[in-house]
Coordinates of C-alpha atoms in Angstrom, one line a residue:
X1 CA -4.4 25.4 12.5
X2 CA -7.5 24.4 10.2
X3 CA -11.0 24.8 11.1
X4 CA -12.6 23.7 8.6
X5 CA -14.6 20.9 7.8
X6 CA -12.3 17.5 8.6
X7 CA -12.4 15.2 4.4
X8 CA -12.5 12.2 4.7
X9 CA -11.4 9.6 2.1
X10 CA -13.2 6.1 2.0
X11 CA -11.4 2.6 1.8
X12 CA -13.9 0.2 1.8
X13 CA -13.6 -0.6 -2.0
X14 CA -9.6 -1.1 -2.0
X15 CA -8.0 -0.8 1.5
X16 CA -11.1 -1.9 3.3
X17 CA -11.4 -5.6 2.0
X18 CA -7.6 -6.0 0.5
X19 CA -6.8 -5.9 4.9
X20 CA -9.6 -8.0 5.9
X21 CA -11.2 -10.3 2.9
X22 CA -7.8 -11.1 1.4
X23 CA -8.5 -8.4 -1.1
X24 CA -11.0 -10.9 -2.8
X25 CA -14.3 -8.1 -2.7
X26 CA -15.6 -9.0 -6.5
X27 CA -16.6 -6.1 -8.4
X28 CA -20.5 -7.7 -8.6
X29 CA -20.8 -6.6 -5.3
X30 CA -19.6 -3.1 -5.4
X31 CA -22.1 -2.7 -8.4
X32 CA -24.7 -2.3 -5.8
X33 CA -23.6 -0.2 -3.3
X34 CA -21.1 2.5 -5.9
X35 CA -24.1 5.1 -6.7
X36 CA -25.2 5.2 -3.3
X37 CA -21.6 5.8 -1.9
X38 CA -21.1 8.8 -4.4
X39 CA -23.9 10.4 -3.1
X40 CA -22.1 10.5 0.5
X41 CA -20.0 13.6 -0.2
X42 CA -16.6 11.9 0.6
X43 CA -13.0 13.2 -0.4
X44 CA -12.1 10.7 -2.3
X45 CA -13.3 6.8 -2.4
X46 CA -9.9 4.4 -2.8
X47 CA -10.7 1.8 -5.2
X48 CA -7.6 0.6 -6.9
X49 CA -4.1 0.0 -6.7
X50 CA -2.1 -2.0 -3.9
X51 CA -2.8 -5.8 -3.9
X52 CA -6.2 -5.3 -6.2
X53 CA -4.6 -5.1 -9.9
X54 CA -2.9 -8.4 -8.8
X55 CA -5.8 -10.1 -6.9
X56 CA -8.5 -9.5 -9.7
X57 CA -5.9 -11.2 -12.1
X58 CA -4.7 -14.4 -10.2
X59 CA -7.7 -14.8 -8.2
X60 CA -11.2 -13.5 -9.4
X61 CA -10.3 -13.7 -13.1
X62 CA -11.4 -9.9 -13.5
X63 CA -9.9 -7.3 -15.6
X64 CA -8.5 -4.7 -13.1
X65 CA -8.9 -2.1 -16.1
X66 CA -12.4 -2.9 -16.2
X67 CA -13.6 -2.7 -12.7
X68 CA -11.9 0.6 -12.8
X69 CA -14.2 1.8 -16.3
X70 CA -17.4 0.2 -14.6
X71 CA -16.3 2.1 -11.1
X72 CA -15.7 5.3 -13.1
X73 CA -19.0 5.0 -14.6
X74 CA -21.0 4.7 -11.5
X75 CA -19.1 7.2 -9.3
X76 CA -19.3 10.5 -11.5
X77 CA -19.4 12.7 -8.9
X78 CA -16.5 11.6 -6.1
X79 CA -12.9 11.9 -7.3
X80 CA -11.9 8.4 -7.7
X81 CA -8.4 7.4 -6.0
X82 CA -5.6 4.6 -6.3
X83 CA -2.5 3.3 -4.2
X84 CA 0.7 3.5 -6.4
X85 CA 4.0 1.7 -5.0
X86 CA 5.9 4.4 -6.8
X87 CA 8.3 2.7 -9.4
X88 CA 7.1 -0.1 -8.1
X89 CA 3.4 0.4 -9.6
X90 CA 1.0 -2.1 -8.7
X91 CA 4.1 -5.2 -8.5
X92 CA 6.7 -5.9 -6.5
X93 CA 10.0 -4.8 -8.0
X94 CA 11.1 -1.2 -9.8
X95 CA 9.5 -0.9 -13.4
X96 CA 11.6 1.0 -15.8
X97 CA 10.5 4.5 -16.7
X98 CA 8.8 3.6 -20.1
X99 CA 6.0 1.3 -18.4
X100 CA 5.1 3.5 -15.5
X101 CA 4.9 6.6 -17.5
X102 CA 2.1 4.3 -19.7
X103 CA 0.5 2.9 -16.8
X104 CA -0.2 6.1 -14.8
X105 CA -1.6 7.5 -18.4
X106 CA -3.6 4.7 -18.9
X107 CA -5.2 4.7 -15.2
X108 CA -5.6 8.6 -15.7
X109 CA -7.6 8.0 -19.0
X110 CA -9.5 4.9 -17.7
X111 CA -10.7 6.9 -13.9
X112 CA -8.3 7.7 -11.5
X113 CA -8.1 11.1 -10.2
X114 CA -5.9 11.0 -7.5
X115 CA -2.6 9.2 -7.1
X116 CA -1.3 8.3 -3.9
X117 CA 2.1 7.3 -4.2
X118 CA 4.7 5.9 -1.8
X119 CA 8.0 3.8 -2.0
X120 CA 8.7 1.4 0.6
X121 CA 12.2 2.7 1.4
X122 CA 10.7 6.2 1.4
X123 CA 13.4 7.0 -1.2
X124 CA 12.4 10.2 -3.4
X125 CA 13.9 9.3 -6.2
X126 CA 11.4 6.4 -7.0
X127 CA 8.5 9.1 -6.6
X128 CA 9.9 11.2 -8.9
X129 CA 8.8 9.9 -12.4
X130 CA 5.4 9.2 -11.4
X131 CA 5.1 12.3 -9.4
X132 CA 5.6 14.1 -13.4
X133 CA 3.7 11.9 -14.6
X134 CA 0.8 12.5 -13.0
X135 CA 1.3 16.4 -12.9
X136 CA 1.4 16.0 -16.3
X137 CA -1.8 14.3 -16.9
X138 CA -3.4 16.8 -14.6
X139 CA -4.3 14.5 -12.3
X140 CA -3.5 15.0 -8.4
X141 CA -0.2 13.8 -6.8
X142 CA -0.2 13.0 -3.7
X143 CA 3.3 11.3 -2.4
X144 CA 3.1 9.9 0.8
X145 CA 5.9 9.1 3.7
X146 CA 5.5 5.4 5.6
X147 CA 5.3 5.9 8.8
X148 CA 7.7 4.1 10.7
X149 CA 9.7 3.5 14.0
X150 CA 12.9 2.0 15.8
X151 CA 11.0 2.4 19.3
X152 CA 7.6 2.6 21.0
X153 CA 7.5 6.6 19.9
X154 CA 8.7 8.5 16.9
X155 CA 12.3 9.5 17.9
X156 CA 15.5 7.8 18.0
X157 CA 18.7 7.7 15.8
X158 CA 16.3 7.3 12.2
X159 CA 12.6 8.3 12.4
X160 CA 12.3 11.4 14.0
X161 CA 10.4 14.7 13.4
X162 CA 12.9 16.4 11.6
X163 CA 13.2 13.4 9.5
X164 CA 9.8 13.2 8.2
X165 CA 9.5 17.3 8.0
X166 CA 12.9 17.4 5.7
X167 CA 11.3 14.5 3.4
X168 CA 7.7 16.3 3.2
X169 CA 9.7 19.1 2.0
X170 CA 11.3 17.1 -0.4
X171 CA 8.3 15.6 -1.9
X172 CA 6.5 19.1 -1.9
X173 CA 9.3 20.8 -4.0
X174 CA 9.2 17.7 -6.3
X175 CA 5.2 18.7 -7.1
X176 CA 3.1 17.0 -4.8
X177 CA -0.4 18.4 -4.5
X178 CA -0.5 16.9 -0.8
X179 CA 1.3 14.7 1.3
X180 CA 0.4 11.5 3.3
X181 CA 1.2 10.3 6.5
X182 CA 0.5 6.3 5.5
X183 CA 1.0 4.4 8.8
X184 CA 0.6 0.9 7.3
X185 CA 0.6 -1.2 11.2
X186 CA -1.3 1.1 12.9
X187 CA 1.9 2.6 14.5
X188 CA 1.0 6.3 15.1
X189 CA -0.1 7.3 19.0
X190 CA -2.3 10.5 19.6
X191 CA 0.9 12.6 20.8
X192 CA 3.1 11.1 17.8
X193 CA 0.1 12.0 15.4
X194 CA -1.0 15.7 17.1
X195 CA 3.1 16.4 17.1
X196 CA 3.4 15.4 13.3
X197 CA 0.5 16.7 11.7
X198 CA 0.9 19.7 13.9
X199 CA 4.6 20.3 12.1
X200 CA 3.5 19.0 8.9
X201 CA 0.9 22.1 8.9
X202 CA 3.4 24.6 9.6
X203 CA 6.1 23.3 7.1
X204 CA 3.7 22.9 4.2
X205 CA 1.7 24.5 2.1
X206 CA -0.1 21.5 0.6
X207 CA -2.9 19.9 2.3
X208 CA -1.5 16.9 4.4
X209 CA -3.8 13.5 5.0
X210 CA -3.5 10.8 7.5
X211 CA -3.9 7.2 6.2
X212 CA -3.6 4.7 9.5
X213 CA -4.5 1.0 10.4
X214 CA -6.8 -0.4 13.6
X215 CA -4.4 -3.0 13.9
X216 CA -3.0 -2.0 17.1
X217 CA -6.3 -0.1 18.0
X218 CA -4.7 3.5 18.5
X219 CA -6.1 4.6 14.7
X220 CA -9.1 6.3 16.6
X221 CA -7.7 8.6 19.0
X222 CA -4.5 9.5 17.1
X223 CA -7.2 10.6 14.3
X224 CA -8.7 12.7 16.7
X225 CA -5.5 14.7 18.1
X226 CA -4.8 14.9 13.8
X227 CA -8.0 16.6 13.9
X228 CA -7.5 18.8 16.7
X229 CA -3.8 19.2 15.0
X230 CA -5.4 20.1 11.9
X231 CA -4.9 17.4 9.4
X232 CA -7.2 18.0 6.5
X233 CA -8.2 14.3 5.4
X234 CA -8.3 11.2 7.3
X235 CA -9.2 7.8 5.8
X236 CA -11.8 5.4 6.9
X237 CA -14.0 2.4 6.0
X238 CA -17.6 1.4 6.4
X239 CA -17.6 -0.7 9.8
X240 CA -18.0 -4.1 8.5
X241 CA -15.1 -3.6 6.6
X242 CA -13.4 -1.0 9.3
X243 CA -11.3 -2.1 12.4
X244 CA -9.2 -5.3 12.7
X245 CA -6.3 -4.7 10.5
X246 CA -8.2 -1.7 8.3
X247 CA -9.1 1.6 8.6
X248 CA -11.0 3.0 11.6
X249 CA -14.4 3.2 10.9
X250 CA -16.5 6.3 9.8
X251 CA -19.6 6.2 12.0
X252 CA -18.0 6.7 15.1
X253 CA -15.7 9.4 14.2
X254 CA -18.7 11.3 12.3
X255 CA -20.7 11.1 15.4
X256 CA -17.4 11.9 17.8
X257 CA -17.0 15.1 15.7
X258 CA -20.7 16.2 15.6
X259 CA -21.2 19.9 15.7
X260 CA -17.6 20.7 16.3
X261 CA -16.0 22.9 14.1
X262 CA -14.5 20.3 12.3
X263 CA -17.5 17.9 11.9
X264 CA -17.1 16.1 8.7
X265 CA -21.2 17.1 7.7
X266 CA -21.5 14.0 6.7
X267 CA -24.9 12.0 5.8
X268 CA -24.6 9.6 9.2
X269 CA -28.1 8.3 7.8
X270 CA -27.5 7.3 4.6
X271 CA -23.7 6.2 5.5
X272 CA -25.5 3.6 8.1
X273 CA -27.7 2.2 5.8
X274 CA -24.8 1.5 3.1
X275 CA -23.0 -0.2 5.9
X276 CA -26.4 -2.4 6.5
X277 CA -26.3 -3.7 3.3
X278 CA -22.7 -3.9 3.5
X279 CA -22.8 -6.1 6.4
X280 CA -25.2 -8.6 4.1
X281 CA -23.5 -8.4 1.4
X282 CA -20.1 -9.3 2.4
X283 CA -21.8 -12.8 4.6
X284 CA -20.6 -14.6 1.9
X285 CA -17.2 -13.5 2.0
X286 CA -17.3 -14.8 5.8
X287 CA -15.0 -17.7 6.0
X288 CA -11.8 -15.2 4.5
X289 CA -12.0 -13.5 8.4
X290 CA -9.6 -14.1 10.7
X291 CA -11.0 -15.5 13.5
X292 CA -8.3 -16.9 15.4
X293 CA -8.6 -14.6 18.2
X294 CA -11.1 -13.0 19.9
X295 CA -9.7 -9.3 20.2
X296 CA -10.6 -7.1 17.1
X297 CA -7.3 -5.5 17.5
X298 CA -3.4 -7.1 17.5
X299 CA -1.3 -5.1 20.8
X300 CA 1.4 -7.7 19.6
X301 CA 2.1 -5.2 17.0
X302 CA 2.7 -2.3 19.4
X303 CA 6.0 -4.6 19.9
X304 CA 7.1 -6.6 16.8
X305 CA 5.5 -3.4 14.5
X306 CA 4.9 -6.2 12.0
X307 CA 1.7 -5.3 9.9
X308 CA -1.0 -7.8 9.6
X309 CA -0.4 -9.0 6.0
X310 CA 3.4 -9.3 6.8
X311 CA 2.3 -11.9 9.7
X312 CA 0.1 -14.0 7.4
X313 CA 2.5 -14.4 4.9
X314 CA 5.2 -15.4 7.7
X315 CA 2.4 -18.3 9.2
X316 CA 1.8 -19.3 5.6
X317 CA 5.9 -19.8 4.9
X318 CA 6.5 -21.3 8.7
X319 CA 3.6 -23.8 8.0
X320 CA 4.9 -25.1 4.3
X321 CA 8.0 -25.7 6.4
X322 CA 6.0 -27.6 9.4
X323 CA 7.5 -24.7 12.1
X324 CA 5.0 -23.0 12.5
X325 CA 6.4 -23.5 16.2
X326 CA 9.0 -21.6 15.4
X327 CA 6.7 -18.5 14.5
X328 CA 8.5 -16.4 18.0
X329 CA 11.5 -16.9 17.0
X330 CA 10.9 -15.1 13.5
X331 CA 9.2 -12.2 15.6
X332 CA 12.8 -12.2 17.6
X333 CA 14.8 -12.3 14.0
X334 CA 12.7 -9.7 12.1
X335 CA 14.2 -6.6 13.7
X336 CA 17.8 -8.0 13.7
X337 CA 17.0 -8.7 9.6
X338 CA 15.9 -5.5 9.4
X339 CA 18.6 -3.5 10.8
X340 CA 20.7 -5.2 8.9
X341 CA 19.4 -4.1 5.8
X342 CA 18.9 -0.3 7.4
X343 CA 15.5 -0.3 8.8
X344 CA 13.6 -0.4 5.9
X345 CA 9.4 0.6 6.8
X346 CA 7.9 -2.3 6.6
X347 CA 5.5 -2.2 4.0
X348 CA 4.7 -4.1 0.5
X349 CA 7.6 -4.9 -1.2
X350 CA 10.0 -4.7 1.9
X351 CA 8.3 -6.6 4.3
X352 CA 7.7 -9.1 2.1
X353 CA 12.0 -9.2 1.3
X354 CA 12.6 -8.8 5.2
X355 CA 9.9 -11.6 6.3
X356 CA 11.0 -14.1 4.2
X357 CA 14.6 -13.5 5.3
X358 CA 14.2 -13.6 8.5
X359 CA 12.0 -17.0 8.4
X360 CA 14.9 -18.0 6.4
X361 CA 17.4 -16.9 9.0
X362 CA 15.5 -19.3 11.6
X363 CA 15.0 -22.1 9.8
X364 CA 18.5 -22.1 8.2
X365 CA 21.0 -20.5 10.0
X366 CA 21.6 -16.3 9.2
X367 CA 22.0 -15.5 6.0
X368 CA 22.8 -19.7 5.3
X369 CA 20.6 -19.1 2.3
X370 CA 19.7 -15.2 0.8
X371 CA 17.1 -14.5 -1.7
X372 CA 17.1 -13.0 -4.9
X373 CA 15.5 -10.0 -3.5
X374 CA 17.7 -9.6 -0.7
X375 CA 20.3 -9.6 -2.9
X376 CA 18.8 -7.1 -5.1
X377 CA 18.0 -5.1 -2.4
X378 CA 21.8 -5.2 -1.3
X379 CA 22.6 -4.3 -4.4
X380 CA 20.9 -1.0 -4.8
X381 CA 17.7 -2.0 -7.0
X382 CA 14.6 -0.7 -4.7
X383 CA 16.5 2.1 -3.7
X384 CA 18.7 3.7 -0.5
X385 CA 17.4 2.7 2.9
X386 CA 16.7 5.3 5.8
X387 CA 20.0 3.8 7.3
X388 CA 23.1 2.2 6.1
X389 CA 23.0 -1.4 5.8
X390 CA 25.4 -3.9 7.4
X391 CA 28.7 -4.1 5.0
X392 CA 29.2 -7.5 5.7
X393 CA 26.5 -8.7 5.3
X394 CA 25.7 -6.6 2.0
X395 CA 29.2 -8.4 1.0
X396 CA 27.8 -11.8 1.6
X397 CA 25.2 -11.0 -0.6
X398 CA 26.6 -9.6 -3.4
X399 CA 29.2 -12.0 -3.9
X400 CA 28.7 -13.7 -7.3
X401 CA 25.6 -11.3 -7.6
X402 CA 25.1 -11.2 -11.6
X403 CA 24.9 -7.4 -11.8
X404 CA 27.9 -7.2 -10.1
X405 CA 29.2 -7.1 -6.2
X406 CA 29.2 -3.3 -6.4
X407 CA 26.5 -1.3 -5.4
X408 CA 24.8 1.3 -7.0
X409 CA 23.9 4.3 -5.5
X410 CA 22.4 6.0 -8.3
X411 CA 18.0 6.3 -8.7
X412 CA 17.6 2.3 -9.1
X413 CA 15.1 3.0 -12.4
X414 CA 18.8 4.7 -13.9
X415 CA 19.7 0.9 -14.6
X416 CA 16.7 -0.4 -15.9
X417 CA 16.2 -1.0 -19.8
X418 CA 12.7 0.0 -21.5
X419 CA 10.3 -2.8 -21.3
X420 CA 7.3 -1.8 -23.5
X421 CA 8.6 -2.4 -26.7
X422 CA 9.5 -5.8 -25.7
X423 CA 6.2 -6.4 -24.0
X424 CA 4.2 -5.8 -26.9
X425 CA 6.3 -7.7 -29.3
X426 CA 6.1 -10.9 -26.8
X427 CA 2.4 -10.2 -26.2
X428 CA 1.4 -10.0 -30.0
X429 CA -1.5 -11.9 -31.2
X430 CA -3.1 -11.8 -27.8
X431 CA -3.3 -8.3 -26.7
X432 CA -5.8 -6.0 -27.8
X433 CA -5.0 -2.6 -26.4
X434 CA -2.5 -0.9 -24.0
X435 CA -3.8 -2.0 -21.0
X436 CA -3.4 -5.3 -22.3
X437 CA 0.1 -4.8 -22.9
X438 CA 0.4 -3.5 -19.3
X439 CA -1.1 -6.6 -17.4
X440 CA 1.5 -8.6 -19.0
X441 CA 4.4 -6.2 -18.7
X442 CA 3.8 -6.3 -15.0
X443 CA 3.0 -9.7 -14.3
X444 CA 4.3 -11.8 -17.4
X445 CA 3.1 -15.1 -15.9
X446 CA -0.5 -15.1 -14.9
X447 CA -0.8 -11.9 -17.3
X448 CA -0.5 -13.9 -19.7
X449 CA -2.4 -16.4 -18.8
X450 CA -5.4 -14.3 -17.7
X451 CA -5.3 -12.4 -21.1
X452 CA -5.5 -16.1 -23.0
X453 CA -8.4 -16.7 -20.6
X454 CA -10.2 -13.9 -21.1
X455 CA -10.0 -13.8 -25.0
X456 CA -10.4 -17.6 -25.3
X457 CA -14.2 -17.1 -23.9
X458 CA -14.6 -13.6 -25.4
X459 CA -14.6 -12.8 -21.3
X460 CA -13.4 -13.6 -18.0
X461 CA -15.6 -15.9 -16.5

């Protein structure tokens, strides 16, 4: 195993806030704070992708494209990563092949330099274009595997070690540069992460990273058997935005690993005093913490395995409904949902489609009313599930389904018709450039109405 120096990637500009400010971190206050952080030495710093091409569009009237140019600018020195939802991009449903081959060009012209890309169902087939894509742009691809379980330890009938050695295997051949482990709830114990990264090692020959969650408050000590496994990169956050339901933060594990032969070698100094003025910058961000409870970490989640922004979205859909009562029931339904639809990782889009099933399935009776998405996802369109799905309930469904009460089988993009073309024709008269074209292409509604916003003042305000 790996002696050398343990990487480590930094969150605090994407991962960081997106799990405990709501994702709402403007980019006037990274301005501040970016040179300093690129004189750190860090792997990589995450700054784009997941919920933040969405958020800076529907909420903080930013262009995304923009805070990645200004980002780019300020952080010459420190390769500059993004999450990528494989077909899914930065949305919530599969994009055809035409508009994510232009979006991952785009983002590797505008800054990114490394991808890291996953699908929810942890279906290879939806990492495959932008996996080319962004070998082709000579950009790093790095697929990732979600981290999932049926029980309290990685085994059982689905997510065992042979399954996620034969699917790192998979993504390797397919050109990955390195693989991640990304453990969205904060799953992973110490033995589960030693025994995995220990097999990972052996199996690959790409470097293999380990992205993890406090939620559940294991993240620390399973990164420290990775280490001692010999994972190569870990991720972390600057403490005011570490812990809770982000990343474990860096200090600690800097200091745990001092003067062992995988010490980090790290600038502790200059990493405290960016989290000091961290810690009063983000004061006025205060009243977006959860602070409903008094423990920093959720062992709830060491039962349901429901990740954090899965159980806000549940309270927020109980309480429209006035049941918020009814909130332990929905904990009860969620992994009957989800083995009916073939234990899907829970993790953005799926958790979404499960949760709002399930809270369905309380409120209404199962399966009394089924969602568009749960139909698509019956139907074949975000791709095949770890395990087969419950026929009769897939027939329920997919009867008088528009597509068709077949399903398909095939790679889901397969069915999809080019989009671009059409984007641009719609968006004419409005957009100025490609990435233009590309915020409305992925989010027609409030692209559209950001872009006439933003070119009706010359600006976002």
């Amino acid at each position: 195993m790996t002696s050398a120096p343990l990487r480590i990637t930094d969150t605090t500009l994407r991962d960081g806030h997106q799990s405990i400010l709501a994702t709402r971190l403007r980019l006037e206050d990274m301005v501040p704070i970016a040179p300093e952080m690129d004189k750190v030495g860090f792997h990589s710093l995450e700054v784009w992708g997941g919920a933040t091409y969405d958020v800076c569009i529907r909420f903080l009237n930013e262009d995304p494209w923009e805070r990645l140019e200004t980002l780019k600018r300020l952080l010459p020195h420190t390769p500059l990563q993004m999450l990528l939802r494989g077909q899914n991009l930065v949305g919530y449903r599969n994009y055809p092949d035409d508009v994510v081959r232009e979006f991952i060009r785009e983002a590797a012209a505008t800054g990114i330099d490394i991808f890291r890309i996953f699908d929810a169902l942890n279906d290879e087939r939806n990492l495959e274009l932008s996996i080319k894509t962004v070998n082709e742009c000579g950009k790093h691809a790095q697929a990732c595997l979600c981290f999932s379980l049926t029980e309290h330890r990685m085994g059982g009938d689905i997510f065992t070690l042979d399954y996620y050695i034969t699917k790192a295997k998979i993504l390797q051949s397919m050109g990955a540069d390195s693989l991640c482990i990304k453990d969205m709830a904060g799953l992973i114990s110490p033995p589960d992460a030693f025994e995995l990264i220990r097999a990972l090692k052996k199996a690959l020959d790409i470097p293999v990273q380990l992205h993890t969650h406090y939620t559940s408050g294991l993240a620390s000590m399973s990164y420290l058997k990775a280490a001692e496994a010999g994972v190569d990169v870990v991720d972390t956050a600057l403490a005011p935005l570490a812990m809770r339901s982000s990343q474990p933060p860096c200090e600690p594990l800097l200091v745990g690993l001092a003067g062992t032969e995988r010490d980090p070698g790290l600038d502790l100094n200059l990493i405290f005093r960016l989290s000091e003025h961290l810690e009063d910058m983000v004061e006025k961000y205060h009243d977006l913490l959860e602070n409903t409870r008094m423990a920093i970490f959720d062992t709830q989640v060491l039962m349901h395995q429901i990740p954090g922004g899965m159980i806000s979205n549940l309270v927020q859909q109980l309480k429209e409904n006035k049941a918020l009562d009814r909130l332990p029931e929905v904990y009860e339904e969620i992994p009957r949902t989800r083995k009916d639809m073939g234990y899907p990782p829970l993790v953005t889009p799926t958790s979404q489609i499960v949760g709002v099933q399930a809270v369905l399935n309380v409120l209404f009776g199962r399966y009394k009313m089924i969602t568009q998405q749960v139909k698509d996802y019956f139907y074949g369109l975000y791709g095949r599930p770890p395990a087969p799905v419950n026929p009769a309930i897939q027939k329920l469904a997919l009867t008088g389904y528009s597509r068709g009460e077949q399903p398909i089988d095939c790679r889901a993009a397969d069915t999809l018709e080019a989009e671009m073309t059409k984007a641009r024709e719609e968006i004419k008269g409005i957009a100025r450039s490609t990435k233009d074209v590309l915020i409305y292409a992925l989010y027609p509604q409030t692209g559209m109405e950001f872009l006439k916003k933003k070119y009706a003042g010359g600006k976002p305000s």
